[in-house]
Amino acid sequence: MSTTADPLAALADLPGVADSVASVRKAVDRVYGHRVMRRRSNEVTSEAALRGARGSAALSGADWALEEVRRRTDFSGGDGDPEAPVVGAALRLTAEAGQLLSIWRQSPLRVLARLHLVAAADKGDAVGRPRQAGEPVDEPLVELPLPGADEVAGRLDGLAQLIIAGSEAPALVTAAVVHGELQALRPFGSYNGLVARAAERIVLVGSGLDPKSICPAEVGHAELGRAQYAAALDGYASGTPEGMAAWIAHCGKAVELGVRESTAVCEALQRGAA
């Protein structure tokens, strides 16, 4: 039985959440049981990383074809393409996330700062720290009211305490809350969506649900589309039981679609087509 001492576990008791958790667990187990995973899991992981980065960038407004992401080597935006830095940031974050797993449970705020530093690269002295009062936020695709700097600091600290304390909540629930909270708060001046989805990946991998990082939820979020993403995020921000449950279910569906993507990769590898 959940208690108020474990608010994340309490969310697992919301109507429909258990079904989402069970469906995700079944889908993940199925792809991990694919015969290709026995000998070529590294290839599946690499492809999942690329596709996950492409999906996250698409959700942030840079919807490039997968082959274009695979082909390009310069993401500086020096050619005048404003989408290139977004794709580059998504790729860097996906690569960096795997290096931060051991730090997450002890110092989640340090990890978030590092993720923003990696994403923003050379954007000045506001990089790698939560925004201060009066500082702007470049996040045009999220239209929720923007919390003030003091509220951001307090809620980030609360989120960090939840992570450090640990929870009996399923990985999907924790990942959805981390993702939703970061996207609703927009604690940094830029790239909050990319950071939020990278943090979701860290939770899913670090929890043991997806230890080889082959179930890119970012692919699913992109496939479900920005309209559904925004509507589900509105539910999270409302704080109502129904809204929270709908957001968790949305994240669960995104993971399942990521599983479907990697299952297709496994099938292609098995046929020798990838």
CSV table of C-alpha atoms in Angstrom, one decimal:
chain,number,residue,atom,x,y,z
A,1,MET,CA,0.0,0.0,0.0
A,2,SER,CA,1.3,3.4,-0.9
A,3,THR,CA,1.8,6.1,1.7
A,4,THR,CA,2.1,9.9,1.5
A,5,ALA,CA,5.8,9.4,2.5
A,6,ASP,CA,6.3,8.0,-1.1
A,7,PRO,CA,4.2,10.4,-3.3
A,8,LEU,CA,5.6,8.7,-6.5
A,9,ALA,CA,4.3,5.3,-5.4
A,10,ALA,CA,1.0,6.9,-4.6
A,11,LEU,CA,0.7,8.0,-8.3
A,12,ALA,CA,1.0,4.3,-9.2
A,13,ASP,CA,-2.4,3.7,-7.5
A,14,LEU,CA,-4.2,6.2,-9.8
A,15,PRO,CA,-6.8,4.6,-12.1
A,16,GLY,CA,-5.3,3.2,-15.3
A,17,VAL,CA,-1.7,3.6,-14.2
A,18,ALA,CA,-1.2,0.0,-13.3
A,19,ASP,CA,-2.4,-1.1,-16.7
A,20,SER,CA,0.1,1.3,-18.4
A,21,VAL,CA,2.9,0.0,-16.2
A,22,ALA,CA,2.0,-3.6,-17.0
A,23,SER,CA,1.7,-2.9,-20.7
A,24,VAL,CA,5.1,-1.2,-20.9
A,25,ARG,CA,6.8,-4.0,-18.9
A,26,LYS,CA,5.3,-6.6,-21.3
A,27,ALA,CA,6.5,-4.7,-24.4
A,28,VAL,CA,10.0,-4.1,-23.0
A,29,ASP,CA,10.3,-7.8,-22.0
A,30,ARG,CA,9.3,-8.8,-25.5
A,31,VAL,CA,11.9,-6.8,-27.3
A,32,TYR,CA,14.6,-7.9,-24.8
A,33,GLY,CA,13.7,-11.4,-25.7
A,34,HIS,CA,14.3,-11.0,-29.4
A,35,ARG,CA,16.9,-13.3,-30.7
A,36,VAL,CA,18.9,-10.5,-32.2
A,37,MET,CA,19.5,-9.0,-28.7
A,38,ARG,CA,21.6,-12.0,-27.8
A,39,ARG,CA,24.4,-11.1,-30.1
A,40,ARG,CA,23.9,-7.7,-31.6
A,41,SER,CA,22.4,-5.7,-28.7
A,42,ASN,CA,25.1,-3.0,-29.1
A,43,GLU,CA,23.9,-2.3,-32.6
A,44,VAL,CA,20.3,-2.0,-31.4
A,45,THR,CA,21.4,0.4,-28.7
A,46,SER,CA,23.3,2.6,-31.1
A,47,GLU,CA,20.4,2.8,-33.5
A,48,ALA,CA,17.9,3.4,-30.7
A,49,ALA,CA,20.1,6.3,-29.6
A,50,LEU,CA,20.1,7.9,-33.0
A,51,ARG,CA,16.4,7.5,-33.5
A,52,GLY,CA,15.7,8.7,-30.0
A,53,ALA,CA,17.7,11.9,-30.6
A,54,ARG,CA,15.9,12.5,-33.9
A,55,GLY,CA,12.6,12.1,-32.2
A,56,SER,CA,13.4,14.4,-29.4
A,57,ALA,CA,14.7,17.1,-31.8
A,58,ALA,CA,11.5,16.7,-33.9
A,59,LEU,CA,9.4,17.4,-30.8
A,60,SER,CA,11.4,20.5,-30.2
A,61,GLY,CA,10.7,21.7,-33.8
A,62,ALA,CA,13.6,20.2,-35.8
A,63,ASP,CA,11.8,17.4,-37.6
A,64,TRP,CA,14.5,16.0,-39.8
A,65,ALA,CA,14.5,12.7,-41.7
A,66,LEU,CA,16.4,10.0,-39.9
A,67,GLU,CA,18.8,9.6,-42.9
A,68,GLU,CA,19.6,13.3,-42.8
A,69,VAL,CA,20.5,13.1,-39.1
A,70,ARG,CA,22.7,10.1,-39.9
A,71,ARG,CA,24.4,11.8,-42.8
A,72,ARG,CA,25.1,15.2,-41.4
A,73,THR,CA,28.3,16.0,-39.5
A,74,ASP,CA,28.0,19.7,-38.9
A,75,PHE,CA,25.2,20.8,-36.6
A,76,SER,CA,26.6,24.2,-35.7
A,77,GLY,CA,23.9,26.1,-37.7
A,78,GLY,CA,26.7,28.0,-39.5
A,79,ASP,CA,24.8,27.5,-42.8
A,80,GLY,CA,21.9,29.5,-41.4
A,81,ASP,CA,19.7,26.5,-40.6
A,82,PRO,CA,18.2,27.2,-37.1
A,83,GLU,CA,17.2,23.6,-36.7
A,84,ALA,CA,20.7,22.2,-36.9
A,85,PRO,CA,21.8,23.2,-33.4
A,86,VAL,CA,18.6,21.6,-32.0
A,87,VAL,CA,19.4,18.3,-33.7
A,88,GLY,CA,23.1,18.6,-32.6
A,89,ALA,CA,22.0,19.2,-29.0
A,90,ALA,CA,19.7,16.2,-29.0
A,91,LEU,CA,22.5,14.0,-30.3
A,92,ARG,CA,24.9,15.2,-27.7
A,93,LEU,CA,22.4,14.7,-24.9
A,94,THR,CA,21.6,11.1,-26.0
A,95,ALA,CA,25.3,10.3,-25.9
A,96,GLU,CA,25.9,12.1,-22.6
A,97,ALA,CA,22.9,10.5,-20.7
A,98,GLY,CA,24.6,7.1,-20.5
A,99,GLN,CA,27.6,8.7,-18.8
A,100,LEU,CA,25.4,10.1,-16.0
A,101,LEU,CA,23.5,7.1,-14.7
A,102,SER,CA,25.7,6.6,-11.7
A,103,ILE,CA,25.4,10.2,-10.6
A,104,TRP,CA,21.6,10.6,-11.0
A,105,ARG,CA,20.5,8.9,-7.8
A,106,GLN,CA,23.0,10.8,-5.7
A,107,SER,CA,22.9,14.3,-7.3
A,108,PRO,CA,20.1,14.7,-9.8
A,109,LEU,CA,20.5,18.5,-9.9
A,110,ARG,CA,24.1,18.1,-10.9
A,111,VAL,CA,23.0,15.8,-13.7
A,112,LEU,CA,20.4,18.3,-14.9
A,113,ALA,CA,23.0,21.1,-14.9
A,114,ARG,CA,25.4,18.9,-16.9
A,115,LEU,CA,22.7,18.0,-19.4
A,116,HIS,CA,21.9,21.6,-20.1
A,117,LEU,CA,25.6,22.5,-20.4
A,118,VAL,CA,25.9,19.7,-23.0
A,119,ALA,CA,22.8,20.8,-24.9
A,120,ALA,CA,23.4,24.6,-24.9
A,121,ALA,CA,27.2,24.3,-25.6
A,122,ASP,CA,28.3,27.9,-25.9
A,123,LYS,CA,25.3,30.0,-24.8
A,124,GLY,CA,27.0,32.1,-22.2
A,125,ASP,CA,26.9,32.4,-18.4
A,126,ALA,CA,23.3,31.2,-18.1
A,127,VAL,CA,24.3,27.7,-19.2
A,128,GLY,CA,24.2,24.8,-16.8
A,129,ARG,CA,22.2,26.6,-14.0
A,130,PRO,CA,18.5,27.3,-13.4
A,131,ARG,CA,17.2,30.6,-14.7
A,132,GLN,CA,17.1,33.6,-12.4
A,133,ALA,CA,14.4,36.1,-12.0
A,134,GLY,CA,13.8,38.1,-15.1
A,135,GLU,CA,15.7,35.8,-17.4
A,136,PRO,CA,13.9,34.8,-20.6
A,137,VAL,CA,13.1,31.2,-21.7
A,138,ASP,CA,13.3,30.1,-25.3
A,139,GLU,CA,10.7,27.3,-25.3
A,140,PRO,CA,8.1,28.3,-27.9
A,141,LEU,CA,6.4,24.9,-28.2
A,142,VAL,CA,5.3,24.8,-24.6
A,143,GLU,CA,2.6,27.3,-23.8
A,144,LEU,CA,2.0,26.6,-20.1
A,145,PRO,CA,2.3,29.5,-17.7
A,146,LEU,CA,6.0,30.0,-16.8
A,147,PRO,CA,6.7,29.5,-13.1
A,148,GLY,CA,8.9,32.1,-11.4
A,149,ALA,CA,12.5,31.5,-10.5
A,150,ASP,CA,11.7,31.0,-6.8
A,151,GLU,CA,9.1,28.4,-7.6
A,152,VAL,CA,11.4,26.7,-10.0
A,153,ALA,CA,14.2,26.4,-7.4
A,154,GLY,CA,11.8,25.1,-4.8
A,155,ARG,CA,10.2,22.5,-7.1
A,156,LEU,CA,13.6,21.4,-8.4
A,157,ASP,CA,14.8,20.8,-4.9
A,158,GLY,CA,11.7,18.8,-4.1
A,159,LEU,CA,12.2,16.7,-7.2
A,160,ALA,CA,15.8,16.1,-6.3
A,161,GLN,CA,14.8,15.0,-2.8
A,162,LEU,CA,12.3,12.5,-4.2
A,163,ILE,CA,14.9,11.0,-6.4
A,164,ILE,CA,17.6,10.8,-3.7
A,165,ALA,CA,15.1,9.3,-1.2
A,166,GLY,CA,14.2,6.6,-3.6
A,167,SER,CA,10.7,5.2,-4.3
A,168,GLU,CA,8.8,2.0,-4.7
A,169,ALA,CA,7.1,3.5,-7.7
A,170,PRO,CA,7.5,1.8,-11.1
A,171,ALA,CA,10.1,3.2,-13.4
A,172,LEU,CA,7.5,4.5,-15.8
A,173,VAL,CA,5.8,6.6,-13.1
A,174,THR,CA,9.1,8.1,-11.9
A,175,ALA,CA,10.3,8.8,-15.5
A,176,ALA,CA,7.0,10.5,-16.3
A,177,VAL,CA,7.1,12.7,-13.3
A,178,VAL,CA,10.7,13.7,-13.9
A,179,HIS,CA,9.9,14.5,-17.6
A,180,GLY,CA,6.7,16.3,-16.8
A,181,GLU,CA,8.1,18.4,-14.0
A,182,LEU,CA,11.1,19.6,-16.0
A,183,GLN,CA,9.0,20.4,-19.0
A,184,ALA,CA,6.4,22.3,-16.9
A,185,LEU,CA,9.0,24.2,-15.0
A,186,ARG,CA,11.3,25.0,-17.9
A,187,PRO,CA,14.2,25.6,-15.4
A,188,PHE,CA,16.7,26.6,-18.0
A,189,GLY,CA,16.8,29.4,-20.6
A,190,SER,CA,16.8,26.9,-23.5
A,191,TYR,CA,16.5,23.3,-24.5
A,192,ASN,CA,14.3,22.3,-21.6
A,193,GLY,CA,12.3,19.8,-23.7
A,194,LEU,CA,15.5,18.0,-24.8
A,195,VAL,CA,16.8,18.0,-21.2
A,196,ALA,CA,13.5,16.7,-19.9
A,197,ARG,CA,13.4,13.8,-22.3
A,198,ALA,CA,17.1,13.0,-21.7
A,199,ALA,CA,16.3,12.8,-18.0
A,200,GLU,CA,13.3,10.5,-18.7
A,201,ARG,CA,15.7,8.2,-20.6
A,202,ILE,CA,18.2,8.2,-17.6
A,203,VAL,CA,15.4,7.1,-15.3
A,204,LEU,CA,14.2,4.4,-17.6
A,205,VAL,CA,17.7,3.0,-18.1
A,206,GLY,CA,19.0,3.5,-14.5
A,207,SER,CA,15.9,1.9,-13.0
A,208,GLY,CA,16.6,-1.4,-14.8
A,209,LEU,CA,13.5,-1.3,-16.9
A,210,ASP,CA,15.6,-0.6,-20.1
A,211,PRO,CA,19.2,-1.3,-19.0
A,212,LYS,CA,20.6,-1.4,-22.6
A,213,SER,CA,18.7,1.8,-23.6
A,214,ILE,CA,16.9,0.2,-26.5
A,215,CYS,CA,13.4,1.5,-25.9
A,216,PRO,CA,13.6,5.2,-27.0
A,217,ALA,CA,10.5,6.9,-25.6
A,218,GLU,CA,11.5,10.0,-27.6
A,219,VAL,CA,10.6,8.2,-30.7
A,220,GLY,CA,7.1,7.6,-29.3
A,221,HIS,CA,6.7,11.1,-28.1
A,222,ALA,CA,7.4,12.4,-31.6
A,223,GLU,CA,5.2,9.8,-33.2
A,224,LEU,CA,2.3,10.8,-31.0
A,225,GLY,CA,2.8,14.4,-32.0
A,226,ARG,CA,3.2,17.8,-30.5
A,227,ALA,CA,-0.6,18.3,-30.0
A,228,GLN,CA,-1.0,15.2,-27.9
A,229,TYR,CA,2.2,15.9,-26.1
A,230,ALA,CA,1.0,19.4,-25.2
A,231,ALA,CA,-2.4,18.2,-24.1
A,232,ALA,CA,-1.0,15.4,-21.9
A,233,LEU,CA,1.5,17.9,-20.4
A,234,ASP,CA,-1.4,20.2,-19.6
A,235,GLY,CA,-2.9,17.3,-17.7
A,236,TYR,CA,0.3,16.9,-15.7
A,237,ALA,CA,0.5,20.6,-15.0
A,238,SER,CA,-3.1,20.6,-13.7
A,239,GLY,CA,-2.0,18.3,-10.8
A,240,THR,CA,-5.4,16.5,-10.9
A,241,PRO,CA,-5.4,12.7,-10.5
A,242,GLU,CA,-7.0,12.4,-14.0
A,243,GLY,CA,-4.4,14.7,-15.5
A,244,MET,CA,-1.5,13.0,-13.9
A,245,ALA,CA,-2.7,9.5,-14.9
A,246,ALA,CA,-3.2,10.7,-18.5
A,247,TRP,CA,0.3,12.0,-18.6
A,248,ILE,CA,1.8,8.8,-17.2
A,249,ALA,CA,-0.3,6.8,-19.7
A,250,HIS,CA,1.0,9.1,-22.5
A,251,CYS,CA,4.6,8.4,-21.5
A,252,GLY,CA,3.9,4.7,-21.3
A,253,LYS,CA,2.5,4.8,-24.9
A,254,ALA,CA,5.7,6.6,-26.0
A,255,VAL,CA,7.8,3.9,-24.5
A,256,GLU,CA,5.8,1.2,-26.2
A,257,LEU,CA,6.2,3.0,-29.5
A,258,GLY,CA,9.9,3.2,-28.9
A,259,VAL,CA,9.9,-0.6,-28.3
A,260,ARG,CA,8.1,-1.0,-31.6
A,261,GLU,CA,10.8,1.0,-33.3
A,262,SER,CA,13.6,-1.1,-31.9
A,263,THR,CA,11.7,-4.3,-32.6
A,264,ALA,CA,11.7,-3.2,-36.3
A,265,VAL,CA,15.5,-2.6,-36.0
A,266,CYS,CA,15.9,-6.1,-34.6
A,267,GLU,CA,13.9,-7.6,-37.5
A,268,ALA,CA,15.9,-5.6,-40.0
A,269,LEU,CA,19.2,-6.8,-38.5
A,270,GLN,CA,17.9,-10.4,-38.5
A,271,ARG,CA,17.2,-10.0,-42.2
A,272,GLY,CA,20.5,-8.4,-42.8
A,273,ALA,CA,18.9,-5.2,-44.0
A,274,ALA,CA,20.4,-2.9,-41.4
